[in-house]
Amino acid sequence: MEVRSIVLGPDEPYELRLVGRGARGYVWTWQVTGDADVVSVSEAPAATAAPAPGAAPSPGAPVERTYLIRARPPGGGRARIRFAQIRPPYPDEAPYDEFVLDVEVVAVTGGA
């Protein structure tokens, strides 16, 4: 399990790329703890670029997924986002992979 720490300002985005194994039935899920209201998490739309001729991924090949983490204004807090790669039909099975992102959202101080 990898753990990464980042610092964001209010309304600042961060893109996280994780390797997915959707063809094998795994999906990434996430849970936000700590100051859960200081960040939002969403999956970015899949890339629409056409693959090069003959470059189609083989069945079961890993596919990269992109998640957008955004600090919510006004800022000020810490959240931990735990991503877990699971197979939904098997809820009691241990995650295939996990990734933890510790996010500190700094508040804007001072005036214009």
PDB file of N, CA and C in Angstrom:
ATOM      1  N   MET A   1       0.849  -1.173   0.000  1.00  0.00           N
ATOM      2  CA  MET A   1       0.000   0.000   0.000  1.00  0.00           C
ATOM      3  C   MET A   1       0.899   1.241   0.000  1.00  0.00           C
ATOM      4  N   GLU A   2       0.621   2.115  -0.930  1.00  0.00           N
ATOM      5  CA  GLU A   2       1.364   3.367  -1.020  1.00  0.00           C
ATOM      6  C   GLU A   2       0.604   4.458  -0.277  1.00  0.00           C
ATOM      7  N   VAL A   3       1.347   5.341   0.401  1.00  0.00           N
ATOM      8  CA  VAL A   3       0.775   6.494   1.077  1.00  0.00           C
ATOM      9  C   VAL A   3       1.468   7.732   0.539  1.00  0.00           C
ATOM     10  N   ARG A   4       0.671   8.712   0.137  1.00  0.00           N
ATOM     11  CA  ARG A   4       1.212   9.963  -0.405  1.00  0.00           C
ATOM     12  C   ARG A   4       0.547  11.119   0.334  1.00  0.00           C
ATOM     13  N   SER A   5       1.308  12.182   0.575  1.00  0.00           N
ATOM     14  CA  SER A   5       0.771  13.380   1.227  1.00  0.00           C
ATOM     15  C   SER A   5       0.874  14.560   0.278  1.00  0.00           C
ATOM     16  N   ILE A   6      -0.194  15.378   0.240  1.00  0.00           N
ATOM     17  CA  ILE A   6      -0.197  16.572  -0.594  1.00  0.00           C
ATOM     18  C   ILE A   6      -0.792  17.737   0.203  1.00  0.00           C
ATOM     19  N   VAL A   7      -0.480  18.945  -0.244  1.00  0.00           N
ATOM     20  CA  VAL A   7      -1.038  20.161   0.344  1.00  0.00           C
ATOM     21  C   VAL A   7      -1.716  20.925  -0.786  1.00  0.00           C
ATOM     22  N   LEU A   8      -2.980  21.319  -0.572  1.00  0.00           N
ATOM     23  CA  LEU A   8      -3.746  22.045  -1.577  1.00  0.00           C
ATOM     24  C   LEU A   8      -4.294  23.332  -0.988  1.00  0.00           C
ATOM     25  N   GLY A   9      -4.435  24.332  -1.837  1.00  0.00           N
ATOM     26  CA  GLY A   9      -5.120  25.560  -1.457  1.00  0.00           C
ATOM     27  C   GLY A   9      -6.596  25.424  -1.785  1.00  0.00           C
ATOM     28  N   PRO A  10      -7.442  26.305  -1.271  1.00  0.00           N
ATOM     29  CA  PRO A  10      -8.874  26.229  -1.550  1.00  0.00           C
ATOM     30  C   PRO A  10      -9.164  26.203  -3.056  1.00  0.00           C
ATOM     31  N   ASP A  11     -10.000  25.290  -3.464  1.00  0.00           N
ATOM     32  CA  ASP A  11     -10.446  25.103  -4.852  1.00  0.00           C
ATOM     33  C   ASP A  11      -9.331  24.609  -5.778  1.00  0.00           C
ATOM     34  N   GLU A  12      -8.215  24.192  -5.218  1.00  0.00           N
ATOM     35  CA  GLU A  12      -7.107  23.674  -6.027  1.00  0.00           C
ATOM     36  C   GLU A  12      -7.352  22.198  -6.351  1.00  0.00           C
ATOM     37  N   PRO A  13      -7.169  21.787  -7.623  1.00  0.00           N
ATOM     38  CA  PRO A  13      -7.365  20.383  -7.998  1.00  0.00           C
ATOM     39  C   PRO A  13      -6.067  19.584  -7.926  1.00  0.00           C
ATOM     40  N   TYR A  14      -6.218  18.276  -7.836  1.00  0.00           N
ATOM     41  CA  TYR A  14      -5.085  17.350  -7.890  1.00  0.00           C
ATOM     42  C   TYR A  14      -5.555  16.112  -8.638  1.00  0.00           C
ATOM     43  N   GLU A  15      -4.812  15.704  -9.658  1.00  0.00           N
ATOM     44  CA  GLU A  15      -5.153  14.498 -10.414  1.00  0.00           C
ATOM     45  C   GLU A  15      -4.340  13.325  -9.900  1.00  0.00           C
ATOM     46  N   LEU A  16      -5.029  12.240  -9.618  1.00  0.00           N
ATOM     47  CA  LEU A  16      -4.393  11.010  -9.156  1.00  0.00           C
ATOM     48  C   LEU A  16      -4.680   9.920 -10.173  1.00  0.00           C
ATOM     49  N   ARG A  17      -3.628   9.278 -10.647  1.00  0.00           N
ATOM     50  CA  ARG A  17      -3.787   8.189 -11.616  1.00  0.00           C
ATOM     51  C   ARG A  17      -3.478   6.869 -10.928  1.00  0.00           C
ATOM     52  N   LEU A  18      -4.418   5.950 -11.029  1.00  0.00           N
ATOM     53  CA  LEU A  18      -4.258   4.620 -10.450  1.00  0.00           C
ATOM     54  C   LEU A  18      -4.483   3.577 -11.537  1.00  0.00           C
ATOM     55  N   VAL A  19      -3.717   2.512 -11.499  1.00  0.00           N
ATOM     56  CA  VAL A  19      -3.877   1.437 -12.476  1.00  0.00           C
ATOM     57  C   VAL A  19      -5.093   0.610 -12.090  1.00  0.00           C
ATOM     58  N   GLY A  20      -6.006   0.452 -13.038  1.00  0.00           N
ATOM     59  CA  GLY A  20      -7.226  -0.315 -12.807  1.00  0.00           C
ATOM     60  C   GLY A  20      -7.149  -1.692 -13.436  1.00  0.00           C
ATOM     61  N   ARG A  21      -7.944  -2.580 -12.927  1.00  0.00           N
ATOM     62  CA  ARG A  21      -8.034  -3.939 -13.455  1.00  0.00           C
ATOM     63  C   ARG A  21      -9.505  -4.295 -13.703  1.00  0.00           C
ATOM     64  N   GLY A  22     -10.191  -3.363 -14.368  1.00  0.00           N
ATOM     65  CA  GLY A  22     -11.613  -3.526 -14.625  1.00  0.00           C
ATOM     66  C   GLY A  22     -11.955  -4.765 -15.417  1.00  0.00           C
ATOM     67  N   ALA A  23     -11.082  -5.151 -16.338  1.00  0.00           N
ATOM     68  CA  ALA A  23     -11.343  -6.345 -17.140  1.00  0.00           C
ATOM     69  C   ALA A  23     -11.321  -7.610 -16.288  1.00  0.00           C
ATOM     70  N   ARG A  24     -10.734  -7.518 -15.119  1.00  0.00           N
ATOM     71  CA  ARG A  24     -10.690  -8.666 -14.209  1.00  0.00           C
ATOM     72  C   ARG A  24     -11.738  -8.551 -13.110  1.00  0.00           C
ATOM     73  N   GLY A  25     -12.601  -7.546 -13.219  1.00  0.00           N
ATOM     74  CA  GLY A  25     -13.689  -7.399 -12.267  1.00  0.00           C
ATOM     75  C   GLY A  25     -13.397  -6.492 -11.092  1.00  0.00           C
ATOM     76  N   TYR A  26     -12.234  -5.844 -11.065  1.00  0.00           N
ATOM     77  CA  TYR A  26     -11.876  -4.952  -9.961  1.00  0.00           C
ATOM     78  C   TYR A  26     -12.263  -3.507 -10.271  1.00  0.00           C
ATOM     79  N   VAL A  27     -12.687  -2.803  -9.259  1.00  0.00           N
ATOM     80  CA  VAL A  27     -12.983  -1.378  -9.368  1.00  0.00           C
ATOM     81  C   VAL A  27     -12.330  -0.664  -8.187  1.00  0.00           C
ATOM     82  N   TRP A  28     -11.997   0.609  -8.389  1.00  0.00           N
ATOM     83  CA  TRP A  28     -11.472   1.418  -7.297  1.00  0.00           C
ATOM     84  C   TRP A  28     -12.641   2.065  -6.568  1.00  0.00           C
ATOM     85  N   THR A  29     -12.643   1.974  -5.263  1.00  0.00           N
ATOM     86  CA  THR A  29     -13.599   2.689  -4.430  1.00  0.00           C
ATOM     87  C   THR A  29     -12.794   3.604  -3.520  1.00  0.00           C
ATOM     88  N   TRP A  30     -13.446   4.579  -2.919  1.00  0.00           N
ATOM     89  CA  TRP A  30     -12.722   5.462  -2.003  1.00  0.00           C
ATOM     90  C   TRP A  30     -13.597   5.831  -0.823  1.00  0.00           C
ATOM     91  N   GLN A  31     -12.918   6.145   0.273  1.00  0.00           N
ATOM     92  CA  GLN A  31     -13.578   6.577   1.491  1.00  0.00           C
ATOM     93  C   GLN A  31     -12.774   7.741   2.051  1.00  0.00           C
ATOM     94  N   VAL A  32     -13.460   8.823   2.397  1.00  0.00           N
ATOM     95  CA  VAL A  32     -12.804  10.005   2.937  1.00  0.00           C
ATOM     96  C   VAL A  32     -13.058  10.058   4.434  1.00  0.00           C
ATOM     97  N   THR A  33     -11.981  10.222   5.211  1.00  0.00           N
ATOM     98  CA  THR A  33     -12.105  10.350   6.662  1.00  0.00           C
ATOM     99  C   THR A  33     -11.383  11.627   7.096  1.00  0.00           C
ATOM    100  N   GLY A  34     -11.491  11.939   8.370  1.00  0.00           N
ATOM    101  CA  GLY A  34     -10.922  13.183   8.877  1.00  0.00           C
ATOM    102  C   GLY A  34     -11.903  14.301   8.598  1.00  0.00           C
ATOM    103  N   ASP A  35     -11.389  15.429   8.130  1.00  0.00           N
ATOM    104  CA  ASP A  35     -12.246  16.560   7.754  1.00  0.00           C
ATOM    105  C   ASP A  35     -12.779  16.310   6.340  1.00  0.00           C
ATOM    106  N   ALA A  36     -13.735  15.401   6.244  1.00  0.00           N
ATOM    107  CA  ALA A  36     -14.217  14.938   4.939  1.00  0.00           C
ATOM    108  C   ALA A  36     -14.828  16.048   4.093  1.00  0.00           C
ATOM    109  N   ASP A  37     -15.266  17.139   4.713  1.00  0.00           N
ATOM    110  CA  ASP A  37     -15.902  18.204   3.947  1.00  0.00           C
ATOM    111  C   ASP A  37     -14.904  19.164   3.282  1.00  0.00           C
ATOM    112  N   VAL A  38     -13.599  18.982   3.488  1.00  0.00           N
ATOM    113  CA  VAL A  38     -12.625  19.894   2.876  1.00  0.00           C
ATOM    114  C   VAL A  38     -12.171  19.445   1.492  1.00  0.00           C
ATOM    115  N   VAL A  39     -12.563  18.238   1.060  1.00  0.00           N
ATOM    116  CA  VAL A  39     -12.186  17.748  -0.264  1.00  0.00           C
ATOM    117  C   VAL A  39     -13.380  17.086  -0.943  1.00  0.00           C
ATOM    118  N   SER A  40     -13.312  17.062  -2.270  1.00  0.00           N
ATOM    119  CA  SER A  40     -14.258  16.266  -3.047  1.00  0.00           C
ATOM    120  C   SER A  40     -13.445  15.331  -3.927  1.00  0.00           C
ATOM    121  N   VAL A  41     -14.009  14.162  -4.214  1.00  0.00           N
ATOM    122  CA  VAL A  41     -13.335  13.163  -5.040  1.00  0.00           C
ATOM    123  C   VAL A  41     -14.292  12.733  -6.141  1.00  0.00           C
ATOM    124  N   SER A  42     -13.805  12.670  -7.370  1.00  0.00           N
ATOM    125  CA  SER A  42     -14.615  12.172  -8.476  1.00  0.00           C
ATOM    126  C   SER A  42     -13.704  11.496  -9.487  1.00  0.00           C
ATOM    127  N   GLU A  43     -14.281  10.566 -10.228  1.00  0.00           N
ATOM    128  CA  GLU A  43     -13.509   9.916 -11.292  1.00  0.00           C
ATOM    129  C   GLU A  43     -13.591  10.785 -12.530  1.00  0.00           C
ATOM    130  N   ALA A  44     -12.442  11.048 -13.134  1.00  0.00           N
ATOM    131  CA  ALA A  44     -12.391  11.846 -14.355  1.00  0.00           C
ATOM    132  C   ALA A  44     -12.933  11.015 -15.512  1.00  0.00           C
ATOM    133  N   PRO A  45     -13.541  11.654 -16.490  1.00  0.00           N
ATOM    134  CA  PRO A  45     -14.025  10.909 -17.663  1.00  0.00           C
ATOM    135  C   PRO A  45     -12.879  10.182 -18.343  1.00  0.00           C
ATOM    136  N   ALA A  46     -13.190   9.049 -18.927  1.00  0.00           N
ATOM    137  CA  ALA A  46     -12.176   8.269 -19.653  1.00  0.00           C
ATOM    138  C   ALA A  46     -11.690   9.069 -20.844  1.00  0.00           C
ATOM    139  N   ALA A  47     -10.442   8.883 -21.176  1.00  0.00           N
ATOM    140  CA  ALA A  47      -9.861   9.573 -22.332  1.00  0.00           C
ATOM    141  C   ALA A  47     -10.589   9.138 -23.601  1.00  0.00           C
ATOM    142  N   THR A  48     -10.800  10.072 -24.501  1.00  0.00           N
ATOM    143  CA  THR A  48     -11.533   9.765 -25.729  1.00  0.00           C
ATOM    144  C   THR A  48     -10.619   9.637 -26.932  1.00  0.00           C
ATOM    145  N   ALA A  49      -9.322   9.738 -26.722  1.00  0.00           N
ATOM    146  CA  ALA A  49      -8.397   9.614 -27.851  1.00  0.00           C
ATOM    147  C   ALA A  49      -8.459   8.202 -28.417  1.00  0.00           C
ATOM    148  N   ALA A  50      -8.487   8.126 -29.724  1.00  0.00           N
ATOM    149  CA  ALA A  50      -8.533   6.818 -30.380  1.00  0.00           C
ATOM    150  C   ALA A  50      -7.173   6.147 -30.280  1.00  0.00           C
ATOM    151  N   PRO A  51      -7.139   4.842 -29.983  1.00  0.00           N
ATOM    152  CA  PRO A  51      -5.853   4.154 -29.914  1.00  0.00           C
ATOM    153  C   PRO A  51      -5.235   4.043 -31.302  1.00  0.00           C
ATOM    154  N   ALA A  52      -3.928   3.971 -31.325  1.00  0.00           N
ATOM    155  CA  ALA A  52      -3.225   3.815 -32.594  1.00  0.00           C
ATOM    156  C   ALA A  52      -3.593   2.461 -33.204  1.00  0.00           C
ATOM    157  N   PRO A  53      -3.566   2.344 -34.532  1.00  0.00           N
ATOM    158  CA  PRO A  53      -3.896   1.065 -35.166  1.00  0.00           C
ATOM    159  C   PRO A  53      -3.007  -0.057 -34.617  1.00  0.00           C
ATOM    160  N   GLY A  54      -3.632  -1.146 -34.263  1.00  0.00           N
ATOM    161  CA  GLY A  54      -2.914  -2.295 -33.739  1.00  0.00           C
ATOM    162  C   GLY A  54      -2.489  -2.134 -32.293  1.00  0.00           C
ATOM    163  N   ALA A  55      -2.925  -1.058 -31.615  1.00  0.00           N
ATOM    164  CA  ALA A  55      -2.500  -0.800 -30.239  1.00  0.00           C
ATOM    165  C   ALA A  55      -3.611  -1.080 -29.237  1.00  0.00           C
ATOM    166  N   ALA A  56      -4.618  -1.829 -29.631  1.00  0.00           N
ATOM    167  CA  ALA A  56      -5.707  -2.139 -28.716  1.00  0.00           C
ATOM    168  C   ALA A  56      -5.172  -2.951 -27.542  1.00  0.00           C
ATOM    169  N   PRO A  57      -5.604  -2.607 -26.315  1.00  0.00           N
ATOM    170  CA  PRO A  57      -5.110  -3.359 -25.158  1.00  0.00           C
ATOM    171  C   PRO A  57      -5.589  -4.808 -25.206  1.00  0.00           C
ATOM    172  N   SER A  58      -4.760  -5.693 -24.727  1.00  0.00           N
ATOM    173  CA  SER A  58      -5.140  -7.096 -24.706  1.00  0.00           C
ATOM    174  C   SER A  58      -6.161  -7.331 -23.596  1.00  0.00           C
ATOM    175  N   PRO A  59      -6.975  -8.380 -23.717  1.00  0.00           N
ATOM    176  CA  PRO A  59      -7.974  -8.656 -22.688  1.00  0.00           C
ATOM    177  C   PRO A  59      -7.317  -8.826 -21.319  1.00  0.00           C
ATOM    178  N   GLY A  60      -7.900  -8.157 -20.317  1.00  0.00           N
ATOM    179  CA  GLY A  60      -7.378  -8.244 -18.963  1.00  0.00           C
ATOM    180  C   GLY A  60      -6.211  -7.326 -18.682  1.00  0.00           C
ATOM    181  N   ALA A  61      -5.813  -6.502 -19.670  1.00  0.00           N
ATOM    182  CA  ALA A  61      -4.681  -5.594 -19.477  1.00  0.00           C
ATOM    183  C   ALA A  61      -5.053  -4.501 -18.485  1.00  0.00           C
ATOM    184  N   PRO A  62      -4.090  -4.051 -17.696  1.00  0.00           N
ATOM    185  CA  PRO A  62      -4.349  -2.952 -16.764  1.00  0.00           C
ATOM    186  C   PRO A  62      -4.738  -1.684 -17.522  1.00  0.00           C
ATOM    187  N   VAL A  63      -5.639  -0.912 -16.936  1.00  0.00           N
ATOM    188  CA  VAL A  63      -6.098   0.335 -17.526  1.00  0.00           C
ATOM    189  C   VAL A  63      -5.950   1.423 -16.467  1.00  0.00           C
ATOM    190  N   GLU A  64      -5.383   2.548 -16.855  1.00  0.00           N
ATOM    191  CA  GLU A  64      -5.192   3.646 -15.918  1.00  0.00           C
ATOM    192  C   GLU A  64      -6.498   4.394 -15.695  1.00  0.00           C
ATOM    193  N   ARG A  65      -6.795   4.696 -14.441  1.00  0.00           N
ATOM    194  CA  ARG A  65      -7.966   5.490 -14.061  1.00  0.00           C
ATOM    195  C   ARG A  65      -7.468   6.792 -13.447  1.00  0.00           C
ATOM    196  N   THR A  66      -8.183   7.872 -13.721  1.00  0.00           N
ATOM    197  CA  THR A  66      -7.805   9.173 -13.178  1.00  0.00           C
ATOM    198  C   THR A  66      -8.899   9.665 -12.248  1.00  0.00           C
ATOM    199  N   TYR A  67      -8.483  10.119 -11.069  1.00  0.00           N
ATOM    200  CA  TYR A  67      -9.401  10.644 -10.066  1.00  0.00           C
ATOM    201  C   TYR A  67      -9.029  12.088  -9.784  1.00  0.00           C
ATOM    202  N   LEU A  68     -10.037  12.942  -9.658  1.00  0.00           N
ATOM    203  CA  LEU A  68      -9.822  14.356  -9.410  1.00  0.00           C
ATOM    204  C   LEU A  68     -10.180  14.655  -7.961  1.00  0.00           C
ATOM    205  N   ILE A  69      -9.183  15.120  -7.223  1.00  0.00           N
ATOM    206  CA  ILE A  69      -9.383  15.535  -5.845  1.00  0.00           C
ATOM    207  C   ILE A  69      -9.343  17.056  -5.863  1.00  0.00           C
ATOM    208  N   ARG A  70     -10.340  17.680  -5.271  1.00  0.00           N
ATOM    209  CA  ARG A  70     -10.391  19.147  -5.259  1.00  0.00           C
ATOM    210  C   ARG A  70     -10.604  19.615  -3.828  1.00  0.00           C
ATOM    211  N   ALA A  71      -9.786  20.594  -3.418  1.00  0.00           N
ATOM    212  CA  ALA A  71      -9.940  21.204  -2.100  1.00  0.00           C
ATOM    213  C   ALA A  71     -11.145  22.145  -2.145  1.00  0.00           C
ATOM    214  N   ARG A  72     -11.996  22.027  -1.164  1.00  0.00           N
ATOM    215  CA  ARG A  72     -13.181  22.886  -1.120  1.00  0.00           C
ATOM    216  C   ARG A  72     -12.882  24.156  -0.330  1.00  0.00           C
ATOM    217  N   PRO A  73     -13.320  25.302  -0.862  1.00  0.00           N
ATOM    218  CA  PRO A  73     -13.137  26.546  -0.127  1.00  0.00           C
ATOM    219  C   PRO A  73     -14.014  26.533   1.131  1.00  0.00           C
ATOM    220  N   PRO A  74     -13.706  27.208   2.170  1.00  0.00           N
ATOM    221  CA  PRO A  74     -12.609  28.157   2.309  1.00  0.00           C
ATOM    222  C   PRO A  74     -11.291  27.497   2.691  1.00  0.00           C
ATOM    223  N   GLY A  75     -11.278  26.212   2.907  1.00  0.00           N
ATOM    224  CA  GLY A  75     -10.039  25.518   3.247  1.00  0.00           C
ATOM    225  C   GLY A  75      -9.848  25.397   4.745  1.00  0.00           C
ATOM    226  N   GLY A  76      -8.742  24.811   5.104  1.00  0.00           N
ATOM    227  CA  GLY A  76      -8.422  24.627   6.506  1.00  0.00           C
ATOM    228  C   GLY A  76      -8.884  23.276   7.007  1.00  0.00           C
ATOM    229  N   GLY A  77      -8.035  22.268   6.924  1.00  0.00           N
ATOM    230  CA  GLY A  77      -8.368  20.944   7.441  1.00  0.00           C
ATOM    231  C   GLY A  77      -7.496  19.866   6.814  1.00  0.00           C
ATOM    232  N   ARG A  78      -7.688  18.663   7.341  1.00  0.00           N
ATOM    233  CA  ARG A  78      -6.937  17.504   6.852  1.00  0.00           C
ATOM    234  C   ARG A  78      -7.916  16.359   6.595  1.00  0.00           C
ATOM    235  N   ALA A  79      -7.726  15.709   5.462  1.00  0.00           N
ATOM    236  CA  ALA A  79      -8.556  14.556   5.117  1.00  0.00           C
ATOM    237  C   ALA A  79      -7.652  13.423   4.675  1.00  0.00           C
ATOM    238  N   ARG A  80      -8.103  12.214   4.888  1.00  0.00           N
ATOM    239  CA  ARG A  80      -7.404  11.022   4.403  1.00  0.00           C
ATOM    240  C   ARG A  80      -8.361  10.319   3.451  1.00  0.00           C
ATOM    241  N   ILE A  81      -7.868  10.047   2.242  1.00  0.00           N
ATOM    242  CA  ILE A  81      -8.669   9.347   1.237  1.00  0.00           C
ATOM    243  C   ILE A  81      -8.044   7.974   1.041  1.00  0.00           C
ATOM    244  N   ARG A  82      -8.823   6.942   1.325  1.00  0.00           N
ATOM    245  CA  ARG A  82      -8.339   5.568   1.170  1.00  0.00           C
ATOM    246  C   ARG A  82      -9.008   4.964  -0.058  1.00  0.00           C
ATOM    247  N   PHE A  83      -8.195   4.690  -1.064  1.00  0.00           N
ATOM    248  CA  PHE A  83      -8.664   4.023  -2.269  1.00  0.00           C
ATOM    249  C   PHE A  83      -8.414   2.529  -2.094  1.00  0.00           C
ATOM    250  N   ALA A  84      -9.393   1.718  -2.438  1.00  0.00           N
ATOM    251  CA  ALA A  84      -9.248   0.266  -2.353  1.00  0.00           C
ATOM    252  C   ALA A  84      -9.742  -0.344  -3.655  1.00  0.00           C
ATOM    253  N   GLN A  85      -8.957  -1.271  -4.199  1.00  0.00           N
ATOM    254  CA  GLN A  85      -9.335  -1.956  -5.438  1.00  0.00           C
ATOM    255  C   GLN A  85      -9.985  -3.281  -5.050  1.00  0.00           C
ATOM    256  N   ILE A  86     -11.288  -3.357  -5.310  1.00  0.00           N
ATOM    257  CA  ILE A  86     -12.068  -4.521  -4.870  1.00  0.00           C
ATOM    258  C   ILE A  86     -12.862  -5.112  -6.038  1.00  0.00           C
ATOM    259  N   ARG A  87     -13.387  -6.299  -5.792  1.00  0.00           N
ATOM    260  CA  ARG A  87     -14.340  -6.907  -6.733  1.00  0.00           C
ATOM    261  C   ARG A  87     -15.701  -6.897  -6.041  1.00  0.00           C
ATOM    262  N   PRO A  88     -16.636  -6.067  -6.509  1.00  0.00           N
ATOM    263  CA  PRO A  88     -17.933  -5.933  -5.842  1.00  0.00           C
ATOM    264  C   PRO A  88     -18.688  -7.242  -5.578  1.00  0.00           C
ATOM    265  N   PRO A  89     -18.591  -8.253  -6.451  1.00  0.00           N
ATOM    266  CA  PRO A  89     -19.327  -9.490  -6.147  1.00  0.00           C
ATOM    267  C   PRO A  89     -18.776 -10.234  -4.924  1.00  0.00           C
ATOM    268  N   TYR A  90     -17.576  -9.855  -4.476  1.00  0.00           N
ATOM    269  CA  TYR A  90     -16.931 -10.552  -3.357  1.00  0.00           C
ATOM    270  C   TYR A  90     -16.582  -9.558  -2.250  1.00  0.00           C
ATOM    271  N   PRO A  91     -17.589  -9.050  -1.521  1.00  0.00           N
ATOM    272  CA  PRO A  91     -17.343  -7.989  -0.539  1.00  0.00           C
ATOM    273  C   PRO A  91     -16.453  -8.410   0.636  1.00  0.00           C
ATOM    274  N   ASP A  92     -16.334  -9.694   0.921  1.00  0.00           N
ATOM    275  CA  ASP A  92     -15.509 -10.148   2.042  1.00  0.00           C
ATOM    276  C   ASP A  92     -14.056 -10.410   1.641  1.00  0.00           C
ATOM    277  N   GLU A  93     -13.776 -10.325   0.358  1.00  0.00           N
ATOM    278  CA  GLU A  93     -12.417 -10.548  -0.141  1.00  0.00           C
ATOM    279  C   GLU A  93     -11.555  -9.315   0.155  1.00  0.00           C
ATOM    280  N   ALA A  94     -10.308  -9.537   0.542  1.00  0.00           N
ATOM    281  CA  ALA A  94      -9.388  -8.433   0.806  1.00  0.00           C
ATOM    282  C   ALA A  94      -9.150  -7.642  -0.480  1.00  0.00           C
ATOM    283  N   PRO A  95      -8.919  -6.326  -0.374  1.00  0.00           N
ATOM    284  CA  PRO A  95      -8.637  -5.532  -1.567  1.00  0.00           C
ATOM    285  C   PRO A  95      -7.403  -6.053  -2.299  1.00  0.00           C
ATOM    286  N   TYR A  96      -7.438  -5.958  -3.614  1.00  0.00           N
ATOM    287  CA  TYR A  96      -6.287  -6.352  -4.435  1.00  0.00           C
ATOM    288  C   TYR A  96      -5.139  -5.367  -4.222  1.00  0.00           C
ATOM    289  N   ASP A  97      -5.497  -4.088  -4.097  1.00  0.00           N
ATOM    290  CA  ASP A  97      -4.506  -3.043  -3.913  1.00  0.00           C
ATOM    291  C   ASP A  97      -5.154  -1.914  -3.131  1.00  0.00           C
ATOM    292  N   GLU A  98      -4.325  -1.121  -2.448  1.00  0.00           N
ATOM    293  CA  GLU A  98      -4.815   0.032  -1.704  1.00  0.00           C
ATOM    294  C   GLU A  98      -3.862   1.200  -1.916  1.00  0.00           C
ATOM    295  N   PHE A  99      -4.410   2.402  -1.807  1.00  0.00           N
ATOM    296  CA  PHE A  99      -3.621   3.620  -1.936  1.00  0.00           C
ATOM    297  C   PHE A  99      -4.228   4.637  -0.983  1.00  0.00           C
ATOM    298  N   VAL A 100      -3.390   5.315  -0.195  1.00  0.00           N
ATOM    299  CA  VAL A 100      -3.868   6.309   0.753  1.00  0.00           C
ATOM    300  C   VAL A 100      -3.292   7.666   0.369  1.00  0.00           C
ATOM    301  N   LEU A 101      -4.169   8.659   0.316  1.00  0.00           N
ATOM    302  CA  LEU A 101      -3.768  10.024   0.012  1.00  0.00           C
ATOM    303  C   LEU A 101      -4.134  10.902   1.198  1.00  0.00           C
ATOM    304  N   ASP A 102      -3.113  11.449   1.873  1.00  0.00           N
ATOM    305  CA  ASP A 102      -3.341  12.391   2.959  1.00  0.00           C
ATOM    306  C   ASP A 102      -3.330  13.784   2.373  1.00  0.00           C
ATOM    307  N   VAL A 103      -4.410  14.534   2.605  1.00  0.00           N
ATOM    308  CA  VAL A 103      -4.558  15.851   2.004  1.00  0.00           C
ATOM    309  C   VAL A 103      -4.675  16.896   3.105  1.00  0.00           C
ATOM    310  N   GLU A 104      -3.799  17.890   3.034  1.00  0.00           N
ATOM    311  CA  GLU A 104      -3.921  19.047   3.914  1.00  0.00           C
ATOM    312  C   GLU A 104      -4.426  20.190   3.055  1.00  0.00           C
ATOM    313  N   VAL A 105      -5.520  20.800   3.472  1.00  0.00           N
ATOM    314  CA  VAL A 105      -6.065  21.956   2.753  1.00  0.00           C
ATOM    315  C   VAL A 105      -5.780  23.185   3.599  1.00  0.00           C
ATOM    316  N   VAL A 106      -4.995  24.083   3.031  1.00  0.00           N
ATOM    317  CA  VAL A 106      -4.614  25.274   3.775  1.00  0.00           C
ATOM    318  C   VAL A 106      -5.638  26.376   3.526  1.00  0.00           C
ATOM    319  N   ALA A 107      -5.925  27.121   4.584  1.00  0.00           N
ATOM    320  CA  ALA A 107      -6.874  28.224   4.480  1.00  0.00           C
ATOM    321  C   ALA A 107      -6.166  29.456   3.948  1.00  0.00           C
ATOM    322  N   VAL A 108      -6.883  30.253   3.179  1.00  0.00           N
ATOM    323  CA  VAL A 108      -6.338  31.506   2.678  1.00  0.00           C
ATOM    324  C   VAL A 108      -6.435  32.521   3.802  1.00  0.00           C
ATOM    325  N   THR A 109      -5.333  33.190   4.063  1.00  0.00           N
ATOM    326  CA  THR A 109      -5.333  34.213   5.106  1.00  0.00           C
ATOM    327  C   THR A 109      -5.018  35.563   4.506  1.00  0.00           C
ATOM    328  N   GLY A 110      -5.456  36.605   5.143  1.00  0.00           N
ATOM    329  CA  GLY A 110      -5.176  37.955   4.658  1.00  0.00           C
ATOM    330  C   GLY A 110      -6.193  38.419   3.625  1.00  0.00           C
ATOM    331  N   GLY A 111      -6.110  39.623   3.230  1.00  0.00           N
ATOM    332  CA  GLY A 111      -7.043  40.214   2.258  1.00  0.00           C
ATOM    333  C   GLY A 111      -6.344  40.571   0.981  1.00  0.00           C
ATOM    334  N   ALA A 112      -7.070  41.256   0.080  1.00  0.00           N
ATOM    335  CA  ALA A 112      -6.514  41.608  -1.208  1.00  0.00           C
ATOM    336  C   ALA A 112      -5.549  42.727  -1.149  1.00  0.00           C
TER     337      ALA A 112
END
